[in-house]
PDB file of C-alpha atoms in Angstrom:
ATOM      1  CA  UNK A1231     -11.599 -56.836  61.127  1.00 49.00           C
ATOM      2  CA  UNK A1232     -11.008 -60.461  61.979  1.00 50.00           C
ATOM      3  CA  UNK A1233      -8.660 -61.655  64.714  1.00 52.00           C
ATOM      4  CA  UNK A1234      -5.558 -63.406  63.466  1.00 51.00           C
ATOM      5  CA  UNK A1235      -5.703 -67.193  63.683  1.00 46.00           C
ATOM      6  CA  UNK A1236      -1.923 -67.516  63.750  1.00 46.00           C
ATOM      7  CA  UNK A1237       0.758 -65.298  65.221  1.00 53.00           C
ATOM      8  CA  UNK A1238       1.982 -63.166  62.295  1.00 53.00           C
ATOM      9  CA  UNK A1239       4.679 -61.738  64.556  1.00 53.00           C
ATOM     10  CA  UNK A1240       6.556 -65.044  64.412  1.00 55.00           C
ATOM     11  CA  UNK A1241       6.612 -65.183  60.602  1.00 56.00           C
ATOM     12  CA  UNK A1242       8.446 -63.171  57.998  1.00 54.00           C
ATOM     13  CA  UNK A1243       5.515 -60.749  57.785  1.00 76.00           C
ATOM     14  CA  UNK A1244       6.180 -57.016  57.392  1.00 90.00           C
ATOM     15  CA  UNK A1245       4.278 -54.069  58.834  1.00 92.00           C
ATOM     16  CA  UNK A1246       3.308 -51.237  56.509  1.00 92.00           C
ATOM     17  CA  UNK A1247       0.715 -48.479  56.240  1.00 91.00           C
ATOM     18  CA  UNK A1248      -1.167 -47.544  53.083  1.00 89.00           C
ATOM     19  CA  UNK A1249      -3.314 -44.653  52.012  1.00 86.00           C
ATOM     20  CA  UNK A1250      -6.826 -45.701  51.152  1.00 82.00           C
ATOM     21  CA  UNK A1251      -7.505 -44.306  47.726  1.00 63.00           C
ATOM     22  CA  UNK A1252     -10.331 -44.539  45.271  1.00 49.00           C
ATOM     23  CA  UNK A1253     -12.100 -47.884  44.730  1.00 50.00           C
ATOM     24  CA  UNK A1254      -9.974 -48.395  41.610  1.00 47.00           C
ATOM     25  CA  UNK A1255      -6.754 -48.169  43.632  1.00 47.00           C
ATOM     26  CA  UNK A1256      -5.706 -50.948  45.957  1.00 51.00           C
ATOM     27  CA  UNK A1257      -4.397 -49.690  49.279  1.00 51.00           C
ATOM     28  CA  UNK A1258      -1.276 -51.829  48.874  1.00 52.00           C
ATOM     29  CA  UNK A1259      -0.382 -49.723  45.808  1.00 62.00           C
ATOM     30  CA  UNK A1260      -0.123 -46.607  47.969  1.00 83.00           C
ATOM     31  CA  UNK A1261       2.375 -47.444  50.729  1.00 88.00           C
ATOM     32  CA  UNK A1262       2.938 -44.449  52.999  1.00 90.00           C
ATOM     33  CA  UNK A1263       5.498 -45.988  55.331  1.00 92.00           C
ATOM     34  CA  UNK A1264       6.827 -49.327  56.464  1.00 92.00           C
ATOM     35  CA  UNK A1265       8.226 -50.647  59.701  1.00 93.00           C
ATOM     36  CA  UNK A1266      11.636 -49.426  58.513  1.00 93.00           C
ATOM     37  CA  UNK A1267      10.551 -45.774  58.777  1.00 94.00           C
ATOM     38  CA  UNK A1268       9.074 -46.314  62.250  1.00 95.00           C
ATOM     39  CA  UNK A1269      11.749 -45.412  64.762  1.00 96.00           C
ATOM     40  CA  UNK A1270       9.487 -46.185  67.747  1.00 97.00           C
ATOM     41  CA  UNK A1271       5.949 -46.092  69.134  1.00 97.00           C
ATOM     42  CA  UNK A1272       5.369 -44.842  72.689  1.00 97.00           C
ATOM     43  CA  UNK A1273       2.614 -46.841  74.397  1.00 96.00           C
ATOM     44  CA  UNK A1274       1.951 -44.111  76.976  1.00 95.00           C
ATOM     45  CA  UNK A1275       1.812 -41.002  74.795  1.00 94.00           C
ATOM     46  CA  UNK A1276       0.721 -42.893  71.635  1.00 95.00           C
ATOM     47  CA  UNK A1277       3.400 -41.018  69.656  1.00 95.00           C
ATOM     48  CA  UNK A1278       4.575 -42.674  66.440  1.00 96.00           C
ATOM     49  CA  UNK A1279       8.096 -41.459  65.655  1.00 96.00           C
ATOM     50  CA  UNK A1280       9.535 -41.762  62.159  1.00 94.00           C
ATOM     51  CA  UNK A1281      13.058 -41.643  60.790  1.00 92.00           C
ATOM     52  CA  UNK A1282      14.506 -41.934  57.322  1.00 86.00           C
ATOM     53  CA  UNK A1283      11.480 -40.560  55.440  1.00 87.00           C
ATOM     54  CA  UNK A1284      12.515 -38.560  52.412  1.00 84.00           C
ATOM     55  CA  UNK A1285       9.235 -36.617  52.352  1.00 86.00           C
ATOM     56  CA  UNK A1286       7.330 -36.003  55.603  1.00 86.00           C
ATOM     57  CA  UNK A1287       4.097 -37.954  55.910  1.00 87.00           C
ATOM     58  CA  UNK A1288       1.999 -34.789  56.255  1.00 87.00           C
ATOM     59  CA  UNK A1289       3.143 -33.760  52.768  1.00 86.00           C
ATOM     60  CA  UNK A1290       2.197 -37.112  51.211  1.00 84.00           C
ATOM     61  CA  UNK A1291      -1.192 -37.633  52.825  1.00 84.00           C
ATOM     62  CA  UNK A1292      -4.207 -35.342  52.636  1.00 84.00           C
ATOM     63  CA  UNK A1293      -6.053 -34.529  55.828  1.00 86.00           C
ATOM     64  CA  UNK A1294      -9.107 -36.747  56.340  1.00 88.00           C
ATOM     65  CA  UNK A1295      -7.602 -39.421  54.098  1.00 87.00           C
ATOM     66  CA  UNK A1296      -8.016 -42.991  55.189  1.00 89.00           C
ATOM     67  CA  UNK A1297      -5.035 -45.035  56.286  1.00 91.00           C
ATOM     68  CA  UNK A1298      -4.784 -48.775  56.620  1.00 91.00           C
ATOM     69  CA  UNK A1299      -2.309 -50.514  58.921  1.00 92.00           C
ATOM     70  CA  UNK A1300      -1.346 -53.896  57.441  1.00 91.00           C
ATOM     71  CA  UNK A1301       0.725 -56.830  58.587  1.00 90.00           C
ATOM     72  CA  UNK A1302       1.646 -58.818  55.501  1.00 88.00           C
ATOM     73  CA  UNK A1303      -1.571 -59.575  53.632  1.00 83.00           C
ATOM     74  CA  UNK A1304      -3.758 -58.944  56.694  1.00 85.00           C
ATOM     75  CA  UNK A1305      -5.357 -55.647  57.653  1.00 87.00           C
ATOM     76  CA  UNK A1306      -4.747 -54.630  61.272  1.00 88.00           C
ATOM     77  CA  UNK A1307      -6.791 -51.418  61.371  1.00 85.00           C
ATOM     78  CA  UNK A1308      -9.158 -50.080  58.747  1.00 76.00           C
ATOM     79  CA  UNK A1309     -11.075 -46.855  58.610  1.00 70.00           C
ATOM     80  CA  UNK A1310      -8.320 -44.983  60.365  1.00 78.00           C
ATOM     81  CA  UNK A1311      -8.250 -41.326  59.359  1.00 89.00           C
ATOM     82  CA  UNK A1312      -5.420 -38.808  59.114  1.00 90.00           C
ATOM     83  CA  UNK A1313      -6.396 -35.655  60.993  1.00 90.00           C
ATOM     84  CA  UNK A1314      -4.771 -32.429  62.074  1.00 87.00           C
ATOM     85  CA  UNK A1315      -5.533 -30.338  65.122  1.00 83.00           C
ATOM     86  CA  UNK A1316      -7.852 -27.959  63.282  1.00 82.00           C
ATOM     87  CA  UNK A1317     -10.411 -30.585  62.283  1.00 85.00           C
ATOM     88  CA  UNK A1318     -14.037 -29.823  63.147  1.00 87.00           C
ATOM     89  CA  UNK A1319     -15.253 -33.402  62.654  1.00 91.00           C
ATOM     90  CA  UNK A1320     -15.662 -36.092  65.315  1.00 93.00           C
ATOM     91  CA  UNK A1321     -14.241 -39.600  64.767  1.00 94.00           C
ATOM     92  CA  UNK A1322     -15.151 -42.504  67.034  1.00 95.00           C
ATOM     93  CA  UNK A1323     -12.432 -44.819  65.740  1.00 94.00           C
ATOM     94  CA  UNK A1324      -8.649 -44.870  65.499  1.00 94.00           C
ATOM     95  CA  UNK A1325      -7.046 -41.773  63.969  1.00 94.00           C
ATOM     96  CA  UNK A1326      -3.523 -40.892  62.940  1.00 94.00           C
ATOM     97  CA  UNK A1327      -3.184 -37.341  64.227  1.00 93.00           C
ATOM     98  CA  UNK A1328      -0.596 -34.733  63.267  1.00 91.00           C
ATOM     99  CA  UNK A1329      -0.177 -32.923  66.572  1.00 90.00           C
ATOM    100  CA  UNK A1330      -0.717 -33.724  70.222  1.00 90.00           C
ATOM    101  CA  UNK A1331      -4.061 -33.768  72.020  1.00 86.00           C
ATOM    102  CA  UNK A1332      -3.440 -34.107  75.730  1.00 75.00           C
ATOM    103  CA  UNK A1333      -5.438 -31.679  77.812  1.00 66.00           C
ATOM    104  CA  UNK A1334      -4.455 -28.936  75.401  1.00 66.00           C
ATOM    105  CA  UNK A1335      -3.873 -29.016  71.683  1.00 66.00           C
ATOM    106  CA  UNK A1336      -0.207 -28.728  70.718  1.00 73.00           C
ATOM    107  CA  UNK A1337       1.110 -28.490  67.160  1.00 77.00           C
ATOM    108  CA  UNK A1338       4.389 -30.218  67.985  1.00 85.00           C
ATOM    109  CA  UNK A1339       5.032 -31.603  64.491  1.00 85.00           C
ATOM    110  CA  UNK A1340       4.685 -35.198  65.699  1.00 92.00           C
ATOM    111  CA  UNK A1341       2.268 -38.031  64.883  1.00 94.00           C
ATOM    112  CA  UNK A1342      -0.019 -39.873  67.302  1.00 94.00           C
ATOM    113  CA  UNK A1343      -2.410 -42.810  67.145  1.00 95.00           C
ATOM    114  CA  UNK A1344      -5.517 -41.891  69.123  1.00 94.00           C
ATOM    115  CA  UNK A1345      -8.641 -43.978  69.694  1.00 95.00           C
ATOM    116  CA  UNK A1346     -10.868 -41.070  68.651  1.00 94.00           C
ATOM    117  CA  UNK A1347     -10.856 -37.409  67.700  1.00 92.00           C
ATOM    118  CA  UNK A1348     -11.138 -35.201  69.666  1.00 92.00           C
ATOM    119  CA  UNK A1349     -10.122 -36.948  72.869  1.00 91.00           C
ATOM    120  CA  UNK A1350     -13.072 -35.556  74.820  1.00 92.00           C
ATOM    121  CA  UNK A1351     -15.079 -38.444  73.314  1.00 94.00           C
ATOM    122  CA  UNK A1352     -12.766 -41.177  74.644  1.00 94.00           C
ATOM    123  CA  UNK A1353     -15.448 -42.464  77.068  1.00 96.00           C
ATOM    124  CA  UNK A1354     -18.172 -42.598  74.405  1.00 97.00           C
ATOM    125  CA  UNK A1355     -19.683 -46.078  74.044  1.00 97.00           C
ATOM    126  CA  UNK A1356     -18.947 -46.188  70.292  1.00 97.00           C
ATOM    127  CA  UNK A1357     -15.284 -45.367  70.903  1.00 96.00           C
ATOM    128  CA  UNK A1358     -15.098 -48.046  73.590  1.00 97.00           C
ATOM    129  CA  UNK A1359     -16.818 -50.585  71.309  1.00 97.00           C
ATOM    130  CA  UNK A1360     -14.305 -49.838  68.543  1.00 95.00           C
ATOM    131  CA  UNK A1361     -11.406 -50.235  70.988  1.00 95.00           C
ATOM    132  CA  UNK A1362     -12.807 -53.594  72.084  1.00 95.00           C
ATOM    133  CA  UNK A1363     -13.343 -54.697  68.490  1.00 94.00           C
ATOM    134  CA  UNK A1364      -9.748 -53.946  67.547  1.00 93.00           C
ATOM    135  CA  UNK A1365      -8.139 -55.179  70.832  1.00 94.00           C
ATOM    136  CA  UNK A1366      -6.704 -58.346  69.282  1.00 92.00           C
ATOM    137  CA  UNK A1367      -5.181 -56.454  66.340  1.00 92.00           C
ATOM    138  CA  UNK A1368      -3.861 -53.725  68.647  1.00 94.00           C
ATOM    139  CA  UNK A1369      -2.122 -56.369  70.768  1.00 94.00           C
ATOM    140  CA  UNK A1370      -0.608 -57.885  67.611  1.00 93.00           C
ATOM    141  CA  UNK A1371       0.569 -54.413  66.516  1.00 94.00           C
ATOM    142  CA  UNK A1372       2.251 -53.783  69.891  1.00 95.00           C
ATOM    143  CA  UNK A1373       3.796 -57.268  70.019  1.00 94.00           C
ATOM    144  CA  UNK A1374       5.198 -56.803  66.536  1.00 94.00           C
ATOM    145  CA  UNK A1375       6.773 -53.453  67.399  1.00 95.00           C
ATOM    146  CA  UNK A1376       8.150 -54.832  70.646  1.00 94.00           C
ATOM    147  CA  UNK A1377       9.808 -57.790  68.900  1.00 92.00           C
ATOM    148  CA  UNK A1378      11.244 -55.351  66.349  1.00 93.00           C
ATOM    149  CA  UNK A1379      12.691 -53.226  69.192  1.00 94.00           C
ATOM    150  CA  UNK A1380      10.472 -50.258  68.304  1.00 96.00           C
ATOM    151  CA  UNK A1381       8.186 -50.076  71.323  1.00 96.00           C
ATOM    152  CA  UNK A1382       8.639 -47.560  74.145  1.00 94.00           C
ATOM    153  CA  UNK A1383       6.942 -48.279  77.448  1.00 87.00           C
TER     154      UNK A1383
END
Protein backbone atom coordinates (compact mmCIF):
# COMPACT_ATOMS: atom_id res chain seq x y z
CA UNK A 1 0.00 0.00 0.00
CA UNK A 2 1.38 3.35 -1.03
CA UNK A 3 0.42 6.65 0.58
CA UNK A 4 -1.62 8.94 -1.62
CA UNK A 5 0.36 11.75 -3.22
CA UNK A 6 -2.72 13.92 -3.65
CA UNK A 7 -5.83 14.31 -1.54
CA UNK A 8 -8.42 12.03 -3.19
CA UNK A 9 -11.03 13.36 -0.77
CA UNK A 10 -11.08 16.68 -2.64
CA UNK A 11 -11.73 15.09 -6.04
CA UNK A 12 -14.73 13.35 -7.52
CA UNK A 13 -13.41 10.00 -6.30
CA UNK A 14 -15.84 7.41 -4.92
CA UNK A 15 -15.37 4.93 -2.09
CA UNK A 16 -16.31 1.31 -2.69
CA UNK A 17 -15.45 -2.15 -1.38
CA UNK A 18 -14.84 -5.22 -3.53
CA UNK A 19 -14.57 -8.91 -2.90
CA UNK A 20 -11.20 -10.30 -3.84
CA UNK A 21 -11.89 -13.21 -6.12
CA UNK A 22 -9.78 -15.57 -8.12
CA UNK A 23 -6.75 -14.25 -10.04
CA UNK A 24 -8.87 -14.21 -13.20
CA UNK A 25 -11.39 -11.84 -11.60
CA UNK A 26 -10.55 -8.22 -10.99
CA UNK A 27 -11.70 -6.98 -7.60
CA UNK A 28 -13.42 -4.02 -9.24
CA UNK A 29 -15.74 -6.50 -11.00
CA UNK A 30 -17.08 -7.69 -7.65
CA UNK A 31 -18.34 -4.57 -5.85
CA UNK A 32 -19.87 -5.46 -2.49
CA UNK A 33 -20.92 -1.99 -1.41
CA UNK A 34 -20.26 1.65 -2.13
CA UNK A 35 -20.26 4.79 -0.05
CA UNK A 36 -23.98 5.08 -0.81
CA UNK A 37 -24.76 1.96 1.26
CA UNK A 38 -22.62 3.18 4.17
CA UNK A 39 -24.92 5.00 6.56
CA UNK A 40 -22.08 5.78 9.01
CA UNK A 41 -18.84 4.55 10.58
CA UNK A 42 -18.32 4.95 14.33
CA UNK A 43 -14.69 5.80 15.12
CA UNK A 44 -14.98 4.62 18.73
CA UNK A 45 -16.74 1.28 18.32
CA UNK A 46 -15.45 0.69 14.75
CA UNK A 47 -19.00 -0.23 13.67
CA UNK A 48 -19.77 0.13 9.97
CA UNK A 49 -23.52 0.65 9.55
CA UNK A 50 -25.22 0.02 6.22
CA UNK A 51 -28.55 1.09 4.77
CA UNK A 52 -30.26 0.47 1.47
CA UNK A 53 -28.65 -2.92 0.74
CA UNK A 54 -31.03 -5.24 -1.04
CA UNK A 55 -29.16 -8.35 0.12
CA UNK A 56 -27.25 -8.29 3.42
CA UNK A 57 -23.48 -8.34 3.05
CA UNK A 58 -23.14 -11.58 5.04
CA UNK A 59 -25.22 -13.33 2.38
CA UNK A 60 -23.07 -12.04 -0.49
CA UNK A 61 -19.63 -12.64 0.97
CA UNK A 62 -18.17 -15.93 2.16
CA UNK A 63 -16.42 -16.02 5.50
CA UNK A 64 -12.64 -15.69 5.16
CA UNK A 65 -13.04 -13.98 1.80
CA UNK A 66 -10.77 -11.07 1.09
CA UNK A 67 -12.16 -7.57 0.81
CA UNK A 68 -10.52 -4.53 -0.70
CA UNK A 69 -11.41 -0.97 0.26
CA UNK A 70 -10.87 1.34 -2.73
CA UNK A 71 -11.04 5.06 -3.31
CA UNK A 72 -11.41 5.59 -7.03
CA UNK A 73 -8.61 3.69 -8.75
CA UNK A 74 -6.50 3.50 -5.57
CA UNK A 75 -6.54 0.70 -3.02
CA UNK A 76 -6.92 1.90 0.57
CA UNK A 77 -6.69 -1.45 2.37
CA UNK A 78 -5.76 -4.82 0.92
CA UNK A 79 -5.69 -8.22 2.51
CA UNK A 80 -8.65 -7.42 4.69
CA UNK A 81 -10.64 -10.53 5.55
CA UNK A 82 -14.33 -11.07 6.28
CA UNK A 83 -14.68 -13.03 9.51
CA UNK A 84 -17.43 -14.10 11.85
CA UNK A 85 -17.25 -14.64 15.58
CA UNK A 86 -16.72 -18.40 15.31
CA UNK A 87 -13.44 -18.20 13.41
CA UNK A 88 -10.54 -20.20 14.85
CA UNK A 89 -7.86 -18.40 12.82
CA UNK A 90 -5.75 -15.43 13.90
CA UNK A 91 -5.38 -12.38 11.63
CA UNK A 92 -2.80 -9.67 12.31
CA UNK A 93 -4.25 -7.18 9.83
CA UNK A 94 -7.52 -5.35 9.26
CA UNK A 95 -10.66 -7.51 9.26
CA UNK A 96 -14.29 -6.85 8.47
CA UNK A 97 -16.06 -8.71 11.26
CA UNK A 98 -19.70 -9.76 11.43
CA UNK A 99 -20.36 -9.39 15.15
CA UNK A 100 -18.87 -7.42 18.01
CA UNK A 101 -15.66 -8.26 19.85
CA UNK A 102 -15.38 -6.02 22.88
CA UNK A 103 -14.46 -7.88 26.04
CA UNK A 104 -17.05 -10.49 25.15
CA UNK A 105 -18.16 -11.82 21.81
CA UNK A 106 -21.62 -10.62 20.78
CA UNK A 107 -23.49 -11.74 17.66
CA UNK A 108 -25.33 -8.44 17.27
CA UNK A 109 -25.83 -8.67 13.50
CA UNK A 110 -23.59 -5.66 12.87
CA UNK A 111 -20.30 -5.16 11.02
CA UNK A 112 -17.02 -3.86 12.46
CA UNK A 113 -13.58 -2.97 11.14
CA UNK A 114 -11.01 -4.32 13.58
CA UNK A 115 -7.22 -4.10 13.36
CA UNK A 116 -6.89 -7.84 14.03
CA UNK A 117 -8.83 -10.96 14.94
CA UNK A 118 -9.30 -11.84 17.74
CA UNK A 119 -8.77 -8.59 19.62
CA UNK A 120 -6.57 -10.22 22.25
CA UNK A 121 -3.72 -9.79 19.73
CA UNK A 122 -4.16 -6.01 19.39
CA UNK A 123 -0.81 -5.32 21.13
CA UNK A 124 1.13 -7.80 18.98
CA UNK A 125 4.04 -6.16 17.14
CA UNK A 126 2.80 -7.40 13.74
CA UNK A 127 -0.63 -5.88 14.34
CA UNK A 128 0.96 -2.60 15.40
CA UNK A 129 3.26 -2.63 12.35
CA UNK A 130 0.26 -3.16 10.06
CA UNK A 131 -1.61 -0.31 11.75
CA UNK A 132 1.40 1.95 11.24
CA UNK A 133 1.76 0.87 7.61
CA UNK A 134 -1.86 1.71 6.83
CA UNK A 135 -2.07 4.91 8.97
CA UNK A 136 -2.05 7.26 5.98
CA UNK A 137 -4.78 5.31 4.18
CA UNK A 138 -6.83 5.01 7.38
CA UNK A 139 -6.68 8.79 7.82
CA UNK A 140 -7.80 9.24 4.20
CA UNK A 141 -10.68 6.78 4.80
CA UNK A 142 -11.83 8.69 7.90
CA UNK A 143 -11.46 12.09 6.21
CA UNK A 144 -13.50 10.89 3.27
CA UNK A 145 -16.31 9.60 5.48
CA UNK A 146 -16.26 12.78 7.54
CA UNK A 147 -16.57 15.00 4.46
CA UNK A 148 -19.43 12.78 3.26
CA UNK A 149 -21.19 13.23 6.63
CA UNK A 150 -20.87 9.52 7.47
CA UNK A 151 -18.46 9.60 10.39
CA UNK A 152 -19.57 9.25 14.02
CA UNK A 153 -17.18 10.42 16.72
